[in-house]
Short mmCIF file of C-alpha atoms in Angstrom, two decimals:
data_model
loop_
_atom_site.label_atom_id
_atom_site.label_comp_id
_atom_site.label_asym_id
_atom_site.label_seq_id
_atom_site.Cartn_x
_atom_site.Cartn_y
_atom_site.Cartn_z
CA UNK A 1 125.75 102.52 60.63
CA UNK A 2 129.72 101.89 60.74
CA UNK A 3 131.49 99.38 62.56
CA UNK A 4 132.68 100.49 66.29
CA UNK A 5 135.98 102.13 66.54
CA UNK A 6 137.56 100.78 70.20
CA UNK A 7 139.27 103.73 71.93
CA UNK A 8 141.55 103.17 75.20
CA UNK A 9 142.07 105.84 77.49
CA UNK A 10 144.24 105.78 80.59
CA UNK A 11 143.66 108.03 83.63
CA UNK A 12 139.87 108.03 82.29
CA UNK A 13 138.73 109.57 85.84
CA UNK A 14 141.13 112.26 85.81
CA UNK A 15 140.56 115.81 84.85
CA UNK A 16 141.63 115.81 81.33
CA UNK A 17 139.93 112.26 80.72
CA UNK A 18 136.64 113.61 82.19
CA UNK A 19 136.79 116.24 79.99
CA UNK A 20 137.88 114.19 76.92
CA UNK A 21 135.09 111.15 77.23
CA UNK A 22 132.10 113.17 76.48
CA UNK A 23 133.74 114.81 73.47
CA UNK A 24 134.49 111.28 71.77
CA UNK A 25 131.30 109.69 72.89
CA UNK A 26 129.28 112.53 71.25
CA UNK A 27 131.13 112.13 67.98
CA UNK A 28 133.53 115.06 67.97
CA UNK A 29 136.46 113.09 67.91
CA UNK A 30 135.44 110.91 65.01
CA UNK A 31 132.40 112.17 63.48
CA UNK A 32 128.59 112.14 63.67
CA UNK A 33 128.33 108.86 62.43
CA UNK A 34 130.87 106.60 63.95
CA UNK A 35 130.22 104.47 67.07
CA UNK A 36 133.02 103.89 69.65
CA UNK A 37 133.76 101.37 71.81
CA UNK A 38 135.45 103.01 75.24
CA UNK A 39 137.85 100.99 77.27
CA UNK A 40 138.69 102.93 80.49
CA UNK A 41 141.88 102.10 82.36
CA UNK A 42 142.38 103.47 85.78
CA UNK A 43 144.56 102.68 88.83
CA UNK A 44 143.14 100.45 91.47
CA UNK A 45 142.24 103.35 94.00
CA UNK A 46 140.95 105.41 91.19
CA UNK A 47 138.35 102.61 90.43
CA UNK A 48 135.45 104.20 92.26
CA UNK A 49 135.71 107.49 90.54
CA UNK A 50 136.04 105.75 87.30
CA UNK A 51 132.77 104.01 88.39
CA UNK A 52 130.94 107.31 88.75
CA UNK A 53 132.15 108.43 85.71
CA UNK A 54 130.66 105.35 83.98
CA UNK A 55 127.25 106.23 85.30
CA UNK A 56 127.72 109.72 83.85
CA UNK A 57 128.27 108.35 80.56
CA UNK A 58 125.66 106.38 80.47
CA UNK A 59 122.99 109.21 81.69
CA UNK A 60 124.20 111.01 78.73
CA UNK A 61 122.51 108.05 76.47
CA UNK A 62 124.86 109.11 73.52
CA UNK A 63 123.73 107.32 70.41
CA UNK A 64 127.37 106.65 69.16
CA UNK A 65 128.54 104.87 72.17
CA UNK A 66 128.08 101.30 71.89
CA UNK A 67 130.14 99.86 74.96
CA UNK A 68 132.13 101.05 78.01
CA UNK A 69 134.94 98.51 79.34
CA UNK A 70 136.40 100.30 82.96
CA UNK A 71 139.16 98.67 84.16
CA UNK A 72 142.19 98.42 86.29
CA UNK A 73 143.92 95.71 84.05
CA UNK A 74 145.99 96.96 81.28
CA UNK A 75 145.35 93.79 79.41
CA UNK A 76 141.79 94.10 79.07
CA UNK A 77 142.04 97.80 79.08
CA UNK A 78 143.95 97.63 75.75
CA UNK A 79 142.40 94.66 73.90
CA UNK A 80 141.48 95.22 70.37
CA UNK A 81 142.18 98.72 70.70
CA UNK A 82 142.09 100.78 67.32
CA UNK A 83 143.34 104.17 69.54
CA UNK A 84 145.08 104.44 72.65
CA UNK A 85 144.95 107.47 74.26
CA UNK A 86 147.87 107.82 76.97
CA UNK A 87 146.29 110.20 79.39
CA UNK A 88 147.39 109.39 82.78
CA UNK A 89 150.68 110.23 84.12
CA UNK A 90 152.09 110.64 87.81
CA UNK A 91 152.10 114.94 88.01
CA UNK A 92 155.39 116.64 88.96
CA UNK A 93 155.20 117.34 92.82
CA UNK A 94 157.15 120.14 94.49
CA UNK A 95 160.68 119.10 95.21
CA UNK A 96 160.68 116.65 92.35
CA UNK A 97 163.30 116.90 89.39
CA UNK A 98 162.36 116.55 85.88
CA UNK A 99 164.87 113.42 85.86
CA UNK A 100 162.67 111.96 89.11
CA UNK A 101 159.51 112.57 86.94
CA UNK A 102 161.00 110.72 84.11
CA UNK A 103 161.76 107.87 86.05
CA UNK A 104 158.65 107.34 87.42
CA UNK A 105 156.47 107.98 84.82
CA UNK A 106 158.90 105.64 82.44
CA UNK A 107 158.35 102.74 84.39
CA UNK A 108 154.30 103.30 83.70
CA UNK A 109 154.59 103.70 79.96
CA UNK A 110 157.16 100.88 79.73
CA UNK A 111 154.22 98.60 80.82
CA UNK A 112 151.51 100.28 78.60
CA UNK A 113 153.91 100.02 75.49
CA UNK A 114 154.32 96.05 76.26
CA UNK A 115 150.45 95.94 77.05
CA UNK A 116 149.28 97.88 73.70
CA UNK A 117 151.88 95.36 71.61
CA UNK A 118 150.22 92.29 73.14
CA UNK A 119 146.61 93.70 73.08
CA UNK A 120 145.53 96.13 70.96
CA UNK A 121 144.68 96.22 67.17
CA UNK A 122 147.58 95.47 64.75
CA UNK A 123 146.85 98.94 63.25
CA UNK A 124 146.51 100.85 66.76
CA UNK A 125 147.73 104.35 66.86
CA UNK A 126 148.98 105.72 69.91
CA UNK A 127 148.51 109.14 71.11
CA UNK A 128 150.44 110.08 74.47
CA UNK A 129 149.42 113.06 76.51
CA UNK A 130 150.73 112.18 79.93
CA UNK A 131 154.10 114.48 80.81
CA UNK A 132 156.41 114.32 79.94
CA UNK A 133 154.95 113.51 76.97
CA UNK A 134 157.50 113.30 74.15
CA UNK A 135 159.95 111.03 76.19
CA UNK A 136 157.24 108.91 77.48
CA UNK A 137 155.61 108.40 74.16
CA UNK A 138 159.32 106.99 73.40
CA UNK A 139 159.29 104.65 76.00
CA UNK A 140 156.20 103.55 74.87
CA UNK A 141 157.37 103.06 71.37
CA UNK A 142 160.30 101.28 72.16
CA UNK A 143 158.49 99.08 74.60
CA UNK A 144 155.83 98.22 71.65
CA UNK A 145 157.55 95.41 69.98
CA UNK A 146 155.94 94.78 66.35
CA UNK A 147 153.80 98.26 66.14
CA UNK A 148 155.72 100.76 63.61
CA UNK A 149 156.92 103.44 64.86
CA UNK A 150 154.58 105.75 63.02
CA UNK A 151 151.96 104.87 64.65
CA UNK A 152 152.88 106.75 67.74
CA UNK A 153 152.44 110.43 68.75
CA UNK A 154 152.60 112.91 71.57
CA UNK A 155 150.60 115.88 71.79
CA UNK A 156 151.80 119.73 70.92
CA UNK A 157 148.27 120.44 69.29
CA UNK A 158 147.30 122.02 72.65
CA UNK A 159 150.53 124.51 72.51
CA UNK A 160 149.39 124.89 68.74
CA UNK A 161 146.08 125.98 69.67
CA UNK A 162 147.56 128.51 72.40
CA UNK A 163 149.85 130.15 69.98
CA UNK A 164 147.56 130.56 67.22
CA UNK A 165 145.12 132.27 69.97
CA UNK A 166 147.84 134.58 71.04
CA UNK A 167 148.92 135.75 67.33
CA UNK A 168 145.11 136.33 66.67
CA UNK A 169 144.61 138.14 69.86
CA UNK A 170 147.88 140.73 69.19
CA UNK A 171 146.55 140.95 65.35
CA UNK A 172 142.96 141.71 66.48
CA UNK A 173 141.49 138.42 64.28
CA UNK A 174 139.56 135.41 64.99
CA UNK A 175 141.94 132.56 65.34
CA UNK A 176 140.29 130.64 62.59
CA UNK A 177 142.50 132.65 60.10
CA UNK A 178 145.94 131.78 61.76
CA UNK A 179 147.70 129.15 59.62
CA UNK A 180 150.87 127.16 59.12
CA UNK A 181 151.79 127.30 62.45
CA UNK A 182 154.21 124.93 64.14
CA UNK A 183 155.47 123.71 67.30
CA UNK A 184 158.77 122.54 67.36
CA UNK A 185 160.51 120.08 69.36
CA UNK A 186 159.40 119.20 72.95
CA UNK A 187 156.22 120.04 74.89
CA UNK A 188 158.12 121.81 77.57
CA UNK A 189 159.25 124.80 78.42
CA UNK A 190 161.91 124.79 75.64
CA UNK A 191 159.13 124.57 72.68
CA UNK A 192 159.32 126.92 69.99
CA UNK A 193 155.96 128.02 68.40
CA UNK A 194 157.28 128.86 64.96
CA UNK A 195 155.54 132.54 64.15
CA UNK A 196 158.16 133.18 61.31
CA UNK A 197 156.32 130.76 59.04
CA UNK A 198 152.77 131.29 60.15
CA UNK A 199 150.33 133.24 58.42
CA UNK A 200 147.24 135.24 59.20
CA UNK A 201 144.72 135.50 56.40
CA UNK A 202 147.35 134.46 53.80
CA UNK A 203 149.77 136.85 55.11
CA UNK A 204 153.11 136.09 57.13
CA UNK A 205 152.59 136.84 60.62
CA UNK A 206 155.77 139.06 60.24
CA UNK A 207 154.35 141.30 57.76
CA UNK A 208 150.69 141.71 59.98
CA UNK A 209 152.34 142.02 63.21
CA UNK A 210 155.32 144.42 63.08
CA UNK A 211 156.46 144.16 66.60
CA UNK A 212 159.22 141.65 66.07
CA UNK A 213 160.25 142.09 69.95
CA UNK A 214 156.97 141.00 71.24
CA UNK A 215 156.96 137.90 68.67
CA UNK A 216 160.64 136.66 69.76
CA UNK A 217 160.13 137.61 73.48
CA UNK A 218 156.31 137.83 75.06
CA UNK A 219 154.49 135.51 72.68
CA UNK A 220 157.10 132.61 72.96
CA UNK A 221 156.96 132.85 76.46
CA UNK A 222 153.68 133.47 76.89
CA UNK A 223 152.80 130.08 74.88
CA UNK A 224 155.77 128.04 76.79
CA UNK A 225 154.34 129.06 80.22
CA UNK A 226 150.64 128.66 79.64
CA UNK A 227 150.34 125.57 81.45
CA UNK A 228 151.74 127.29 84.53
CA UNK A 229 149.74 130.36 84.27
CA UNK A 230 146.64 128.32 84.12
CA UNK A 231 147.51 126.45 87.53
CA UNK A 232 148.31 129.69 89.23
CA UNK A 233 144.82 131.22 88.05
CA UNK A 234 142.65 128.29 88.61
CA UNK A 235 144.47 126.05 91.04
CA UNK A 236 144.34 123.01 88.78
CA UNK A 237 146.03 122.13 85.33
CA UNK A 238 144.97 122.39 82.29
CA UNK A 239 142.09 120.05 81.77
CA UNK A 240 139.35 121.04 79.12
CA UNK A 241 141.82 122.72 76.87
CA UNK A 242 143.78 119.75 77.11
CA UNK A 243 141.15 117.44 75.87
CA UNK A 244 140.16 119.63 73.18
CA UNK A 245 143.93 119.55 72.09
CA UNK A 246 143.35 115.66 71.91
CA UNK A 247 140.31 115.91 69.84
CA UNK A 248 142.04 118.01 67.40
CA UNK A 249 144.82 115.97 67.21
CA UNK A 250 143.00 112.69 66.25
CA UNK A 251 140.79 114.39 64.31
CA UNK A 252 143.81 116.36 62.24
CA UNK A 253 145.42 112.80 61.59
CA UNK A 254 142.31 111.23 60.50
CA UNK A 255 141.17 113.87 58.10
CA UNK A 256 142.80 115.29 55.24
CA UNK A 257 144.91 118.33 56.32
CA UNK A 258 143.57 121.58 54.40
CA UNK A 259 145.70 122.35 51.00
CA UNK A 260 149.00 124.22 51.99
CA UNK A 261 148.46 124.00 55.61
CA UNK A 262 150.01 121.83 58.26
CA UNK A 263 149.21 121.03 61.83
CA UNK A 264 151.70 120.23 65.09
CA UNK A 265 151.94 117.05 66.46
CA UNK A 266 155.50 114.92 67.87
CA UNK A 267 156.55 112.02 65.99
CA UNK A 268 159.17 109.41 65.50
CA UNK A 269 161.73 111.65 63.66
CA UNK A 270 163.59 110.09 60.30
CA UNK A 271 166.08 112.52 60.66
CA UNK A 272 163.93 115.60 59.02
CA UNK A 273 165.29 119.15 59.78
CA UNK A 274 168.35 117.84 61.49
CA UNK A 275 166.53 116.38 64.13
CA UNK A 276 168.19 113.04 65.56
CA UNK A 277 166.65 109.60 64.44
CA UNK A 278 164.16 108.30 66.88
CA UNK A 279 163.50 111.04 69.07
CA UNK A 280 159.96 111.88 69.57
CA UNK A 281 159.58 115.40 68.14
CA UNK A 282 157.12 118.17 67.27
CA UNK A 283 157.46 118.96 63.31
CA UNK A 284 155.18 120.22 60.96
CA UNK A 285 152.84 117.31 59.68
CA UNK A 286 150.26 116.86 56.75
CA UNK A 287 147.67 113.71 56.54
CA UNK A 288 145.71 112.39 53.54
CA UNK A 289 143.19 111.03 56.13
CA UNK A 290 145.02 107.40 56.31
CA UNK A 291 148.53 108.25 56.96
CA UNK A 292 150.90 111.25 57.44
CA UNK A 293 154.35 113.24 56.37
CA UNK A 294 156.65 115.37 57.74
CA UNK A 295 156.18 118.78 55.51
CA UNK A 296 159.62 119.62 53.72
CA UNK A 297 160.85 122.63 52.71
CA UNK A 298 159.67 124.96 55.93
CA UNK A 299 162.52 127.35 56.13
CA UNK A 300 164.11 127.97 59.41
CA UNK A 301 166.23 131.29 60.23
CA UNK A 302 168.77 131.63 62.46
CA UNK A 303 166.65 132.52 65.17
CA UNK A 304 164.27 129.74 64.82
CA UNK A 305 167.15 127.57 64.14
CA UNK A 306 168.78 128.22 67.65
CA UNK A 307 165.11 127.47 68.98
CA UNK A 308 164.51 124.35 67.80
CA UNK A 309 168.01 123.14 68.54
CA UNK A 310 168.01 124.04 72.08
CA UNK A 311 164.24 121.99 72.80
CA UNK A 312 165.81 119.28 70.58
CA UNK A 313 168.76 119.34 72.64
CA UNK A 314 166.49 118.64 75.75
CA UNK A 315 164.87 115.59 74.11
CA UNK A 316 168.49 114.14 73.04
CA UNK A 317 169.01 114.41 77.24
CA UNK A 318 165.90 113.06 78.30
CA UNK A 319 166.32 110.19 76.00
CA UNK A 320 169.61 109.64 77.80
CA UNK A 321 167.97 109.80 81.09
CA UNK A 322 165.38 107.01 80.33
CA UNK A 323 168.00 104.63 78.37
CA UNK A 324 167.71 102.05 80.70
CA UNK A 325 163.69 101.90 79.53
CA UNK A 326 164.71 101.62 75.93
CA UNK A 327 165.30 97.86 74.75
CA UNK A 328 168.63 97.93 72.55
#
């Protein structure tokens, strides 16, 4: 049996955390032969709920679940962590501006970045899920001195999955035949689900779906607003699909990307595609199972370029809004 992987999850008793933990413990994330240690992090008022979550994990008797450590202490929660999944964040409330949310969550992710640097394994990889995830990731990364920037990620895989589902439904095919779909920019209402480079059964989406007006209009807006639509329909935000996006992201970073394909994840920009260096922006990524790279040479027509630029501009504005939380 392999040595266990230690996974730290913040917001572990929340909706996404609750949906995510059984996926990790059952082997969906790291495979059917990889034991895991779970370090479950919550705020003090949620420790009772976390205790119940731990009871349920115990009652599942997962063969791969080696150890569970519930805690509200960040140092203990990130101790020896190989993967840090930062799921918990303060949700946006009525009357709250995006800048307010950035300020509140920014302070949380400052502390988490520092705790990861001080306590986690040197090779720890951090995936930020809590929104606004791109800029929360930016803050955590810049406060985690000594941890390389290429070990920080923000999740846009949920958006990719949503986009693939919409294209498949429109084309009358299974979502598994939709490839080369990239989400560009910010995980927000400005994100750009790039249909111009996506393929269905190897053919360009624009050759399969002739309705360009739908692609440029309803398709994009549906993906951008899908989270709000789910809240309206079920009274709560996405949980199972978000947890699934976390699993998909980690698996895509730890297993080789299929030949010729790519996936979406927000990473620290090296200047590719004109995206300012240091921003956490979603781009097309390819992995060999150990390391990752930005896929180069993906064409952006005039329509796409404008969409990408608008989302990147928003990321720059967010970085400016939290500049006091980023060490110089």
